[in-house]
Rosetta silent file (secondary structure, phi, psi, omega in degrees, C-alpha in Angstrom):
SEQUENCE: XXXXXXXXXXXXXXXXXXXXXXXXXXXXXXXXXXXXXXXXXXXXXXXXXXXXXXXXXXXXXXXXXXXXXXXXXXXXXXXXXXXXXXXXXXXXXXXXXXXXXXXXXXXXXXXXXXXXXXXXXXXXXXXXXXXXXXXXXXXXXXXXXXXXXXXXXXXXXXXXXXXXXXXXXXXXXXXXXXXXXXXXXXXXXXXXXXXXXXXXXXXXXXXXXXXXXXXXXXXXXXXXXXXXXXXXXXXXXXXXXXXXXXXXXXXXXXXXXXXXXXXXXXXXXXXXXXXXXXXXXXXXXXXXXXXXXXXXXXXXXXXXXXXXXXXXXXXX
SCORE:     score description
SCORE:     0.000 S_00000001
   1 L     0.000  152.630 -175.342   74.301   70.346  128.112 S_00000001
   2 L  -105.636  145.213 -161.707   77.069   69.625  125.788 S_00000001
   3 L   -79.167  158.100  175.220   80.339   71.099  125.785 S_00000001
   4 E   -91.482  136.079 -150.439   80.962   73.690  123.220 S_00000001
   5 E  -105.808  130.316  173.059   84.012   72.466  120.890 S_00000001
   6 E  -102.511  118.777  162.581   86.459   75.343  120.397 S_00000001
   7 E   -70.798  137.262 -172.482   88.618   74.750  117.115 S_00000001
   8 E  -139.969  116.265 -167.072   91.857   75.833  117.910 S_00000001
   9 L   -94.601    3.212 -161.006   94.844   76.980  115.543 S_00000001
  10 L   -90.568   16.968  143.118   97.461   77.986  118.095 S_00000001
  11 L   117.075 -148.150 -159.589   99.057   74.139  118.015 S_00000001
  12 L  -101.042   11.742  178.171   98.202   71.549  120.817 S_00000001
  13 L  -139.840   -1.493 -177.394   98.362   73.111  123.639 S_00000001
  14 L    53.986 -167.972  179.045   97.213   76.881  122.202 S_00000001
  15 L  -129.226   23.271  152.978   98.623   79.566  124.467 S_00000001
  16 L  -132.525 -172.075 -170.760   96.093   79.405  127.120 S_00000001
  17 L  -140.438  133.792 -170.250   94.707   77.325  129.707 S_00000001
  18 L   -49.995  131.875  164.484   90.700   76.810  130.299 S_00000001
  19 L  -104.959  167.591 -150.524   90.228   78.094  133.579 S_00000001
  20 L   -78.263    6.832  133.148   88.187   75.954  136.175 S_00000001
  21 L   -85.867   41.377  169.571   84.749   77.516  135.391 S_00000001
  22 L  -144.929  -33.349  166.125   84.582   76.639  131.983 S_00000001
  23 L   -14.537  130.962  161.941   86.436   72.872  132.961 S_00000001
  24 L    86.831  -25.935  155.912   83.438   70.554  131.751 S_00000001
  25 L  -115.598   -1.248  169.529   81.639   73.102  129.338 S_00000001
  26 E  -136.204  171.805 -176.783   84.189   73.569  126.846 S_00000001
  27 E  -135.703  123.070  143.680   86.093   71.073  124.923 S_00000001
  28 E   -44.227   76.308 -172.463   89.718   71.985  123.070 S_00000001
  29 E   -81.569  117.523  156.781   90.062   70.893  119.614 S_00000001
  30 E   -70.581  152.182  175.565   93.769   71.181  117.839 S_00000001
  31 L  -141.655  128.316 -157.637   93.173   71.850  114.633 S_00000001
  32 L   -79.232  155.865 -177.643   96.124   71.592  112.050 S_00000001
  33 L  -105.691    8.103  179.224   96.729   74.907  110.146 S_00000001
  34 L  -144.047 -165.214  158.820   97.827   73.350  107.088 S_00000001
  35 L   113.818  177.229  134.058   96.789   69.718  105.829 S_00000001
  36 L   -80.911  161.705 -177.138   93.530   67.819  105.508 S_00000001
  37 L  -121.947  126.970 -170.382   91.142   68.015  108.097 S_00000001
  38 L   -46.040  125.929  163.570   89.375   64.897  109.984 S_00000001
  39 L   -17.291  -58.956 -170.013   85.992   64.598  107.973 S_00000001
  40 L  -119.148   61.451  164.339   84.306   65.098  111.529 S_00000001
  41 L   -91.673  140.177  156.183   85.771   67.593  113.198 S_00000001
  42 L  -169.251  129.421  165.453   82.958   70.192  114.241 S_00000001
  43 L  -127.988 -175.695 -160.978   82.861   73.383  116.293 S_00000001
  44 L  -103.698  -83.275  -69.216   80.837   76.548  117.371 S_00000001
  45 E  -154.716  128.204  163.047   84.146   78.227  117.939 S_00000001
  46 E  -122.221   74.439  104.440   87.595   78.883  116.275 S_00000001
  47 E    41.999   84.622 -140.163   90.230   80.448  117.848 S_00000001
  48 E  -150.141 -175.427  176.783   92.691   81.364  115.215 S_00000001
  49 L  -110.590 -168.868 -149.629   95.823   84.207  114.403 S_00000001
  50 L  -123.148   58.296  166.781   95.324   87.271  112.884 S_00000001
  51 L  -163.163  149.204  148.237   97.088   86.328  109.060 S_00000001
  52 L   -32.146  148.927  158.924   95.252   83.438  106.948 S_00000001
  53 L  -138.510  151.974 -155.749   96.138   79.876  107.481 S_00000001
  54 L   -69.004  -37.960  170.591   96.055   77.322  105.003 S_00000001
  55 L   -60.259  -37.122 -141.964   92.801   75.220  106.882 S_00000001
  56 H   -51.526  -52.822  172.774   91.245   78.484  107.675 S_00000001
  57 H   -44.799  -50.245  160.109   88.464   78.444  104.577 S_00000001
  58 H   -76.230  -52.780  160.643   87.721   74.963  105.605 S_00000001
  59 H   -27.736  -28.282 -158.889   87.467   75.314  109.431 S_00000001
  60 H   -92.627  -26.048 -161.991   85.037   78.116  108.944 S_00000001
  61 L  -107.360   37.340  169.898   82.640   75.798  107.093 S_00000001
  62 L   -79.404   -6.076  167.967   82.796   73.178  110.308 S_00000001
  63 L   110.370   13.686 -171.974   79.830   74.683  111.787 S_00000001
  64 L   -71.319  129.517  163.341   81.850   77.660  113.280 S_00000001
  65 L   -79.183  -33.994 -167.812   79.835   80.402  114.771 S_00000001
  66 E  -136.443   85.101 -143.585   82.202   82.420  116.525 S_00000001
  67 E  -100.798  145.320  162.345   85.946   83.421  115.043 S_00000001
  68 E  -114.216  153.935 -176.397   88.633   84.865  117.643 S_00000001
  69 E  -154.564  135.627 -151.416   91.373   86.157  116.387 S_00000001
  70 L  -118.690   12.279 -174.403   93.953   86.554  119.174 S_00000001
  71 L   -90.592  167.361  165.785   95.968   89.621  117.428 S_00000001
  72 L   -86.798  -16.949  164.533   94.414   93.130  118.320 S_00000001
  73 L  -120.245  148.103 -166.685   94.516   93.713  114.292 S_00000001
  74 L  -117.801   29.266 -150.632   92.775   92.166  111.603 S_00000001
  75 L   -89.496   52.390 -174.477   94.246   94.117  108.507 S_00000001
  76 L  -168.631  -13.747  172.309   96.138   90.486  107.622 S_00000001
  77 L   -99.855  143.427 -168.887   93.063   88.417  108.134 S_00000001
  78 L   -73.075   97.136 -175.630   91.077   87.764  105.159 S_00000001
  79 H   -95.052    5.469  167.594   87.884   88.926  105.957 S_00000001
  80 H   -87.090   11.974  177.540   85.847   87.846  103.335 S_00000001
  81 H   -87.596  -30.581  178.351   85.977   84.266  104.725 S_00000001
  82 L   -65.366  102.229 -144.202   83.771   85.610  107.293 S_00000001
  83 L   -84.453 -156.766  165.571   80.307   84.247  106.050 S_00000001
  84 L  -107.744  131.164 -149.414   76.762   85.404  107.481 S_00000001
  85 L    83.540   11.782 -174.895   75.735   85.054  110.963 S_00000001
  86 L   -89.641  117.217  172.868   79.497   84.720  111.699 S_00000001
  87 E   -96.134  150.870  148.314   80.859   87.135  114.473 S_00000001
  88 E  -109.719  163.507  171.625   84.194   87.809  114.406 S_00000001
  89 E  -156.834  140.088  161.625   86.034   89.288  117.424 S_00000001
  90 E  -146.329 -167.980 -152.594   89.541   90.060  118.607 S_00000001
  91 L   -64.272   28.456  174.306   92.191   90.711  121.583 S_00000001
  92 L   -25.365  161.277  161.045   91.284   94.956  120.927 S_00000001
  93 L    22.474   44.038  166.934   92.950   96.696  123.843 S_00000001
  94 L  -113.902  -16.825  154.836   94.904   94.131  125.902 S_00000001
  95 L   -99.001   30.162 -169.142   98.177   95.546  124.808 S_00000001
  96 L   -88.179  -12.544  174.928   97.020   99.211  125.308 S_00000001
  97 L  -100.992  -53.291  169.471   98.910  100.404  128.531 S_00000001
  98 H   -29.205  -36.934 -162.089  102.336   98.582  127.122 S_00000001
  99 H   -94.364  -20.106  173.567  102.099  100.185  124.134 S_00000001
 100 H   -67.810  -35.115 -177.209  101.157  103.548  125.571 S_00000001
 101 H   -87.273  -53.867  161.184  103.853  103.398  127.961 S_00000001
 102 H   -18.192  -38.891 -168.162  105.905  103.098  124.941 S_00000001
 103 H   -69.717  -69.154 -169.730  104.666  106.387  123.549 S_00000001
 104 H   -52.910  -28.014 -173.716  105.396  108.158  126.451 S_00000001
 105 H   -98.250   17.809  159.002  108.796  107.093  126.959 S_00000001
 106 H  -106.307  -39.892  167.686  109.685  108.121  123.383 S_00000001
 107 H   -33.109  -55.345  169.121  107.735  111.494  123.583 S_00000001
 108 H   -50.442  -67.207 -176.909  109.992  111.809  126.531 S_00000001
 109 H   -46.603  -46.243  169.214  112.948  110.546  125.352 S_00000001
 110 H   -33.576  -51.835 -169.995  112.624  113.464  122.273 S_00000001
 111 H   -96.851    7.688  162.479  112.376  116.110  124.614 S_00000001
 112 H  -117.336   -0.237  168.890  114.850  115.255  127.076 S_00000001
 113 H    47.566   77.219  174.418  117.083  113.899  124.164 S_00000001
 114 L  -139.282  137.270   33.930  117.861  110.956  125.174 S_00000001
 115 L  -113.105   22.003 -175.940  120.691  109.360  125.228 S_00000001
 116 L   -87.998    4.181  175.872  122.329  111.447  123.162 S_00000001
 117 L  -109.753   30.613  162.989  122.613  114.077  126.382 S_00000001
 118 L   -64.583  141.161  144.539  123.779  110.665  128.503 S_00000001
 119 L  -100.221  176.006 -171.483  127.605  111.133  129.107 S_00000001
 120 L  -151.063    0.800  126.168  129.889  108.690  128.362 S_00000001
 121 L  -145.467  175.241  163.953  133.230  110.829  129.918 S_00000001
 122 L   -31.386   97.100  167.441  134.544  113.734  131.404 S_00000001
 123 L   -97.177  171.153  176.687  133.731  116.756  129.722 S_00000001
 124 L   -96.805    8.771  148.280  135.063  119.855  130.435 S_00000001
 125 L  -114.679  119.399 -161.524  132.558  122.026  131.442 S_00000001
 126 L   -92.978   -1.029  171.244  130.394  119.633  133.422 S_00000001
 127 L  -111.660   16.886  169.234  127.433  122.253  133.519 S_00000001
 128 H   -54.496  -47.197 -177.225  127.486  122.513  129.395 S_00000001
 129 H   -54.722   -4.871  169.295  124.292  120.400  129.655 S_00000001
 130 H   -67.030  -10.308  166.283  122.146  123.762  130.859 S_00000001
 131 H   -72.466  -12.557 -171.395  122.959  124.379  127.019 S_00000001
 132 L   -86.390  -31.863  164.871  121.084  121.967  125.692 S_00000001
 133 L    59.865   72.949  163.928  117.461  123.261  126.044 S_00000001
 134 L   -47.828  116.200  176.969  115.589  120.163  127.298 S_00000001
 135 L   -72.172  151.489  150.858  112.205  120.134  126.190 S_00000001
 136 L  -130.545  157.498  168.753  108.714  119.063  128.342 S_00000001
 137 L   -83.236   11.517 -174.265  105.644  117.701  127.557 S_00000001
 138 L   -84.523  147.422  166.307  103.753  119.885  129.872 S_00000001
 139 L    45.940   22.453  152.536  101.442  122.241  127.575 S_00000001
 140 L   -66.963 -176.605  169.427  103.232  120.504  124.288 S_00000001
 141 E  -117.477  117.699  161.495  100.259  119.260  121.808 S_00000001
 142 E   -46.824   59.834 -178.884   99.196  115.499  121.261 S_00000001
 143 E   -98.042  127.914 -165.143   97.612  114.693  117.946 S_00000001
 144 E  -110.364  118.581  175.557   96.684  111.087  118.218 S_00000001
 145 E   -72.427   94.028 -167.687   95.229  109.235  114.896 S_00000001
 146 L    95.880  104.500 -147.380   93.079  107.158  116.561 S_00000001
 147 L  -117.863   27.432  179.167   91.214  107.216  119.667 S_00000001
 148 L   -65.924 -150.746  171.951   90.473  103.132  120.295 S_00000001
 149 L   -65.789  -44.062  177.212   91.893  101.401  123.162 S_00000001
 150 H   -57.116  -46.471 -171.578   95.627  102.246  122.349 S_00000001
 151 H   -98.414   27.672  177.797   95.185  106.199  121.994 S_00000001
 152 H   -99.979  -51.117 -172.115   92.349  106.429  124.709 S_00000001
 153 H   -47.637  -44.833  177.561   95.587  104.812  127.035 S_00000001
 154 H   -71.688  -54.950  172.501   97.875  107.368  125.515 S_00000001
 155 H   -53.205  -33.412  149.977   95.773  110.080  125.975 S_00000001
 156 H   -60.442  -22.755 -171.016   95.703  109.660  129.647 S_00000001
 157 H   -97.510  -22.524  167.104   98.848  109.248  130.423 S_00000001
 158 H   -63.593  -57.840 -173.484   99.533  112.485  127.973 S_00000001
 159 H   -41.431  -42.957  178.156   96.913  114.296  130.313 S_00000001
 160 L   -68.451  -13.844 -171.446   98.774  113.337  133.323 S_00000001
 161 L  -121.300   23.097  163.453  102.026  115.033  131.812 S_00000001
 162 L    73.649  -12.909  166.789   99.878  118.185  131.235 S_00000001
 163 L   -24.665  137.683  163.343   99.855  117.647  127.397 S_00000001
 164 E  -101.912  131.434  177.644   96.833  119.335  125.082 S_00000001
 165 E  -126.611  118.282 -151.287   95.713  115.897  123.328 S_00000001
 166 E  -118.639  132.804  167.596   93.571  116.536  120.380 S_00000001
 167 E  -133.339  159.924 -171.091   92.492  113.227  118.613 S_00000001
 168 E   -98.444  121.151 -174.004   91.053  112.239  115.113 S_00000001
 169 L  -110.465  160.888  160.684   87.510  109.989  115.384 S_00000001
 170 L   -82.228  -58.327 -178.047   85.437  108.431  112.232 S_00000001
 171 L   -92.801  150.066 -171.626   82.663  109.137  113.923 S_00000001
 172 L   -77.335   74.906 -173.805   81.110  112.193  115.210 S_00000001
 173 L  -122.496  148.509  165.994   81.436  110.744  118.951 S_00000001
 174 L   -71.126  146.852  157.983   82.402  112.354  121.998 S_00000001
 175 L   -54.954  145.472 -149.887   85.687  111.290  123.625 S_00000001
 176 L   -95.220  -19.968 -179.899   85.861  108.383  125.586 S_00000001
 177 L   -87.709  156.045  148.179   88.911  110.376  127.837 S_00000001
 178 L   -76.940  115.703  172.180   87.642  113.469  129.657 S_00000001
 179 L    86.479   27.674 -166.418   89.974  116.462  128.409 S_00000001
 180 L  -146.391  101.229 -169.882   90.721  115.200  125.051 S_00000001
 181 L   -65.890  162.745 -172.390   89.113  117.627  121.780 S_00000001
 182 E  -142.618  131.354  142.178   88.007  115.347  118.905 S_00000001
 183 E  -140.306 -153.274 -174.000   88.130  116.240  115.642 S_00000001
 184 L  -127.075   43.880 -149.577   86.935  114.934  112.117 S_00000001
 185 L  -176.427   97.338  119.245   89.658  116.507  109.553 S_00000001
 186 H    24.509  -86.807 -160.477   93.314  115.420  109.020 S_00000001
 187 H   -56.651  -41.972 -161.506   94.257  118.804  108.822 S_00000001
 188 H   -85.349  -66.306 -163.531   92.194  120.020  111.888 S_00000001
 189 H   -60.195  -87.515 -122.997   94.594  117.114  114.341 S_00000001
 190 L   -64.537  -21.273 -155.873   97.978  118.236  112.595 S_00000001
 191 L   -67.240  118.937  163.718   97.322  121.414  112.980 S_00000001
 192 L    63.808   26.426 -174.201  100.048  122.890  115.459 S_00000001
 193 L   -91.749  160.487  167.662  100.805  119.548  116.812 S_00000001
 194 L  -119.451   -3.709  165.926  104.339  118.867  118.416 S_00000001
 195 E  -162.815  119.736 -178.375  104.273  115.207  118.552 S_00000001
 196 E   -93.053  123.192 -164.257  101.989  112.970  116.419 S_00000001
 197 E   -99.678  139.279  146.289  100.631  109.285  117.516 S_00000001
 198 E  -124.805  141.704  171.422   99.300  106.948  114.910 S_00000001
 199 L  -146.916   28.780  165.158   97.131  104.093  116.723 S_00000001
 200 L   -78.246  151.952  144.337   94.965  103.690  113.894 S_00000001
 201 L   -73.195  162.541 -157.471   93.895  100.529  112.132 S_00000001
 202 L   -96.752  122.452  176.514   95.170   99.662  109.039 S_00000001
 203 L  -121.629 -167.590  174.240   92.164  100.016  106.296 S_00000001
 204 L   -82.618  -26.010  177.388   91.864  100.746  102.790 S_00000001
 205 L   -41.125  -57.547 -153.565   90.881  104.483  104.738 S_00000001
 206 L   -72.391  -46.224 -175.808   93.975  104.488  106.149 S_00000001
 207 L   -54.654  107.392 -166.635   96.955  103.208  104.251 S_00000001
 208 L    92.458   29.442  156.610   99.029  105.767  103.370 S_00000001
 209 L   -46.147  -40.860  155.104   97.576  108.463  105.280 S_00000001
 210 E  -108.812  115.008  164.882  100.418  110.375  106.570 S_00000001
 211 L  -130.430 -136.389  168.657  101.969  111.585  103.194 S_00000001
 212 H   -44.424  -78.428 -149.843  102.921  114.011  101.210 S_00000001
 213 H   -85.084  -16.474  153.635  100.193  116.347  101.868 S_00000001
 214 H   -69.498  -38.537 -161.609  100.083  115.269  106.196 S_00000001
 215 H   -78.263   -0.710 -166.574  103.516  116.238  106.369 S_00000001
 216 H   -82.167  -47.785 -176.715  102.465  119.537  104.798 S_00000001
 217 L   -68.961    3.421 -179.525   99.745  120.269  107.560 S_00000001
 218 L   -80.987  131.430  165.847  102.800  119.567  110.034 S_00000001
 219 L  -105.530 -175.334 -151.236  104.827  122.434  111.180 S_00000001
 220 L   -91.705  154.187 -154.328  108.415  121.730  111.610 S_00000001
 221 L    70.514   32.483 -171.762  110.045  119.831  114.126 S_00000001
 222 E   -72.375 -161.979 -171.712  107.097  117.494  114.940 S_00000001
 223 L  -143.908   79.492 -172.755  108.026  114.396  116.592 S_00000001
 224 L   -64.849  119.728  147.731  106.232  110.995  114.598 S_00000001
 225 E  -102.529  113.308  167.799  105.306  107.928  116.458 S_00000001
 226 E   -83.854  114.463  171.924  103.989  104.583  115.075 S_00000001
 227 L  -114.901    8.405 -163.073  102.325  101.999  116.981 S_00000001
 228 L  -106.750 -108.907 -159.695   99.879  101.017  114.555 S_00000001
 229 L  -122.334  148.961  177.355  100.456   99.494  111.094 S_00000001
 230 L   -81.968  -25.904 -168.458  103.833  100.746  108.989 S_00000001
 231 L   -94.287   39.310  145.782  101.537  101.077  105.393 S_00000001
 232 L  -103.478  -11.481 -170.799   99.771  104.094  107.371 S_00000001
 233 E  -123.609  146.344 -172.931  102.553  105.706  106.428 S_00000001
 234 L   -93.936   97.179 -178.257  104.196  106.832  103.003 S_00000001
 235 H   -74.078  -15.398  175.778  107.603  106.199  103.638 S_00000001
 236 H   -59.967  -52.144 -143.368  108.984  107.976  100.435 S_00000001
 237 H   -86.450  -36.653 -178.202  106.680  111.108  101.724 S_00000001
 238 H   -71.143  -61.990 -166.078  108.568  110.513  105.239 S_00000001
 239 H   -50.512  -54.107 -140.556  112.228  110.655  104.201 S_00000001
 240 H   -68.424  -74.335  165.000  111.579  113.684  102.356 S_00000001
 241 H   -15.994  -32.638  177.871  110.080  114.874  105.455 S_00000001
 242 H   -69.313  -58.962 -172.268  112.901  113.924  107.804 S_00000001
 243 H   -70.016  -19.716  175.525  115.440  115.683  105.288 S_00000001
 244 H   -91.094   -9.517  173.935  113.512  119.056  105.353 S_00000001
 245 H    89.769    9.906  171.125  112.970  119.225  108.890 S_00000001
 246 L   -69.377  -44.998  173.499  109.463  119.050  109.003 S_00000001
 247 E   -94.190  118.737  167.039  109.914  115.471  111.212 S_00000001
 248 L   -92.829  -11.919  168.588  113.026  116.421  113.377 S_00000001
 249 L  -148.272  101.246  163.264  112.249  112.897  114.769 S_00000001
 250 E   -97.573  166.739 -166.139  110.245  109.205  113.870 S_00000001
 251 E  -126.397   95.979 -150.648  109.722  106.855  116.567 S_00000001
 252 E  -147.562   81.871  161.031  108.775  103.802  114.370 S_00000001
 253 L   -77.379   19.588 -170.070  107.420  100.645  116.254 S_00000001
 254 L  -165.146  122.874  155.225  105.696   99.430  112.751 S_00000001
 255 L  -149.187  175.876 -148.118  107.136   99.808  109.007 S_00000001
 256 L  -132.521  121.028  -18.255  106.309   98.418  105.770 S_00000001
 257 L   -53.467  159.511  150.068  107.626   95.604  105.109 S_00000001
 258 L  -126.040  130.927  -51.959  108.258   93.548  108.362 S_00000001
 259 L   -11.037   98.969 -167.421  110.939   92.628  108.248 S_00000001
 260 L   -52.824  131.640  150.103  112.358   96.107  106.637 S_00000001
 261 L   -65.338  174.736 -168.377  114.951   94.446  104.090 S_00000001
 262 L   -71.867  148.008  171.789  118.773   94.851  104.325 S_00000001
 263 L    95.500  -52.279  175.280  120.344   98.029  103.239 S_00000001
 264 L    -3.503  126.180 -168.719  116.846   99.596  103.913 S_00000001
 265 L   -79.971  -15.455  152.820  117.387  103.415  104.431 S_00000001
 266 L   -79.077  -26.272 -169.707  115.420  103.336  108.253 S_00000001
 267 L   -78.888   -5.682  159.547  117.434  101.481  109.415 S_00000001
 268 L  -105.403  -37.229 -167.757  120.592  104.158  109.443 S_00000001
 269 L   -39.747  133.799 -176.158  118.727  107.742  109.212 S_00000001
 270 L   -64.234  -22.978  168.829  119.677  109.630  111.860 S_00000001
 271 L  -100.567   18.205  173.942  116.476  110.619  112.553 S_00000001
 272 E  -107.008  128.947  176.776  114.788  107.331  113.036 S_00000001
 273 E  -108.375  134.599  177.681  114.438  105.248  116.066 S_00000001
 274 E  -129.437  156.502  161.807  113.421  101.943  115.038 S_00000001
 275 L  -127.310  168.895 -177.076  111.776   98.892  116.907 S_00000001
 276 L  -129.748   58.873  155.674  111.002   95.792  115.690 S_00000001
 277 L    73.390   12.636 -170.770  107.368   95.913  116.456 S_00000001
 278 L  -102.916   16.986  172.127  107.914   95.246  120.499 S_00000001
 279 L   -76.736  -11.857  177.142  105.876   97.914  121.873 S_00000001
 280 L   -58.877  -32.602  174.904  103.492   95.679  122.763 S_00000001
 281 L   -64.946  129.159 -153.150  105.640   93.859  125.074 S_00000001
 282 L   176.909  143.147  178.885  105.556   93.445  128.936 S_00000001
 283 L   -38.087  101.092  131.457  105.234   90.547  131.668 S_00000001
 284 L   131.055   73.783 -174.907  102.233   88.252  131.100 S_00000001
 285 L  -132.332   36.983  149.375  101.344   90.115  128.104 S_00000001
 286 L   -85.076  -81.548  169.200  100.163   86.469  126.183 S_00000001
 287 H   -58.193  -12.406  154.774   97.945   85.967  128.834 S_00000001
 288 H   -85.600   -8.555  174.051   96.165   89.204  128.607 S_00000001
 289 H   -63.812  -73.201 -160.310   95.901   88.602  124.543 S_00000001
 290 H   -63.919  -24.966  166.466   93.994   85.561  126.013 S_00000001
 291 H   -47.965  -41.943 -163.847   92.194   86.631  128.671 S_00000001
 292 H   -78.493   -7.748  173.740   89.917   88.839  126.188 S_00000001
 293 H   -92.725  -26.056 -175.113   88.948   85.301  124.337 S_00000001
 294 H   -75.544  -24.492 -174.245   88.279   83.537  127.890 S_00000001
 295 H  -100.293   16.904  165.543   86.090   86.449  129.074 S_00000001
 296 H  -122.224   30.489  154.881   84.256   86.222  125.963 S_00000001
 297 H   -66.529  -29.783  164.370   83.834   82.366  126.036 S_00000001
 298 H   -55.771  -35.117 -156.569   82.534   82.758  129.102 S_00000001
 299 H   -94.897  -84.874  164.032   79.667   85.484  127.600 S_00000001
 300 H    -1.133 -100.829  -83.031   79.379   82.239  124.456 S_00000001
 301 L  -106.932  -16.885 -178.820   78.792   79.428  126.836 S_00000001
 302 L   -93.419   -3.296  165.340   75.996   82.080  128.601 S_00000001
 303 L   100.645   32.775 -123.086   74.330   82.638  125.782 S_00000001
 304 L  -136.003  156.996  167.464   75.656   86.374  126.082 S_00000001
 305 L   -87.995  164.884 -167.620   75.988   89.009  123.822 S_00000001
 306 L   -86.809 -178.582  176.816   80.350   89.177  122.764 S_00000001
 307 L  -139.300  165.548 -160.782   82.552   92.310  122.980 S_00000001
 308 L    53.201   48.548 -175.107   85.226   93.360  120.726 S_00000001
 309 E   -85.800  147.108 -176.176   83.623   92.579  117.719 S_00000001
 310 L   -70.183   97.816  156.102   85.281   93.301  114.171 S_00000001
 311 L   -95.702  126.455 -134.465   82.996   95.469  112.060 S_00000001
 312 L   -98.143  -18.175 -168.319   83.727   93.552  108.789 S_00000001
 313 L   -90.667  -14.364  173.500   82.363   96.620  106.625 S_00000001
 314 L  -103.851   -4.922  157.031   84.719   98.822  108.442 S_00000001
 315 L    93.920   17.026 -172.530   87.627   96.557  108.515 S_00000001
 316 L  -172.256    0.000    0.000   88.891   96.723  112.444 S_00000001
């Protein structure tokens, strides 16, 4: 049988390594991402990043069958490239307990208000902190935007800290967590929440979804997190929010642009904690983005059907 040629855009060495069942059935093509392209390069397979690349439109018509995409989002890949009979699929839920573990330690960090109740000297009543009126997350409320691999992780680990975690589906599906209400209304999650998750993809649905009129259904002092995409959020619709006290705290691993330019107005508000998009981040956490294309090259080379496929009419 002949090996099946994986086109590959991640440079010459990609960022994985074939493991020693597949040695002998697959073959590694580099493929340049910008350039002409050798007349006879052709493969079943492309391997590629989750933004356009200048080959990509030509690679695709190379005999490729099967597109990878090694990000977990595809709102940056052009998906109209994607012909018919094409699957696409990508890395879905291989950064979902990093980023989850993220949530939780800024849900935490809100309600134990930290660091700002760190000390940093001697004060003079050294039991003033019993003044401070620490918050917990036992029997706070969850509302999680998104119940995929990222908020199914966060909703367990809220469950474990006694949290009610209410989440918003597309579809009229039961939850995939045990102990986690679903509902189909905006209004219906926000309702009475005390800290709000977005782990949605970014769609034409979606962008700008918490705005003006989410922050309305909020009552005040909720606590915003982003792990998703920053153009879920209306950032004009946020400051105002921030300044009226409806958000007493964002938690903002994603904003729109990325790179926020200089002078940018998140990047001082006092009531924004910013990242730079690192929630994802954690020891081998490359190799589990790749692992989810090796276990489904493996499913390819068996003739198998693939998992994590991209439904192109729904955009994620």
């Amino acid at each position: 049988m002949a090996a099946v040629r994986v086109l590959s855009h991640l440079g010459p060495s990609g960022v994985f390594a074939l493991p020693p069942d597949l040695a002998g059935m697959v073959e590694l093509v580099p493929v340049p991402t910008r350039g002409d392209l050798d007349p006879a390069l052709r493969g079943e397979v492309l391997v590629t990043l989750p933004w356009e690349v200048e080959t990509l439109a030509e690679t695709l018509r190379r005999g490729v069958r099967w597109v990878h995409v090694t990000g977990t989002g595809v709102d940056a890949f052009p998906l109209q490239l994607i012909g018919e009979g094409v699957v696409l699929t990508n890395s879905r839920g291989a950064s979902a307990v990093p980023i989850s573990e993220w949530v939780l330690a800024t849900m935490l960090a809100f309600e134990k208000r930290l660091p700002e109740s760190w000390e940093t000297r001697s004060p003079e009543d050294w039991r003033r902190g019993q003044l401070r009126d620490l918050g917990t997350l036992a029997g706070k409320r969850l509302a999680l935007v998104g119940l995929g691999g990222i908020g199914s992780a966060t909703a367990t680990r809220a469950l474990a800290f006694d949290m009610q975690v209410r989440a918003l589906r597309r579809r009229d599906r039961p939850s995939p967590v045990p102990g986690v209400e679903t509902v189909r209304s905006l209004p219906a999650l926000l309702d009475g929440a005390d800290h709000v998750v977005l782990a949605a993809p970014l769609t034409p649905e979606t962008r700008g979804l918490i705005g003006r009129e989410a922050f309305g259904a909020m009552k005040p002092g909720v606590h915003l997190v982003n792990v998703a995409r920053g153009a879920l959020v209306d950032q004009d619709a946020l400051r105002a929010a921030l300044d009226d006290g409806t958000v007493s705290m964002a938690s903002l691993d994603a904003v729109d642009p990325e790179p926020l330019p200089e002078g940018h107005w998140l990047y001082t508000h006092p009531k924004v904690r910013l990242s730079p998009h690192l929630s994802w981040s954690a020891p081998g956490a490359l190799d589990l983005l790749a692992q989810m294309f090796i276990e489904n090259l493996r499913r390819f080379v068996a003739g198998e059907s693939l998992q994590h496929v991209v439904d192109l009419d729904a955009g994620y």
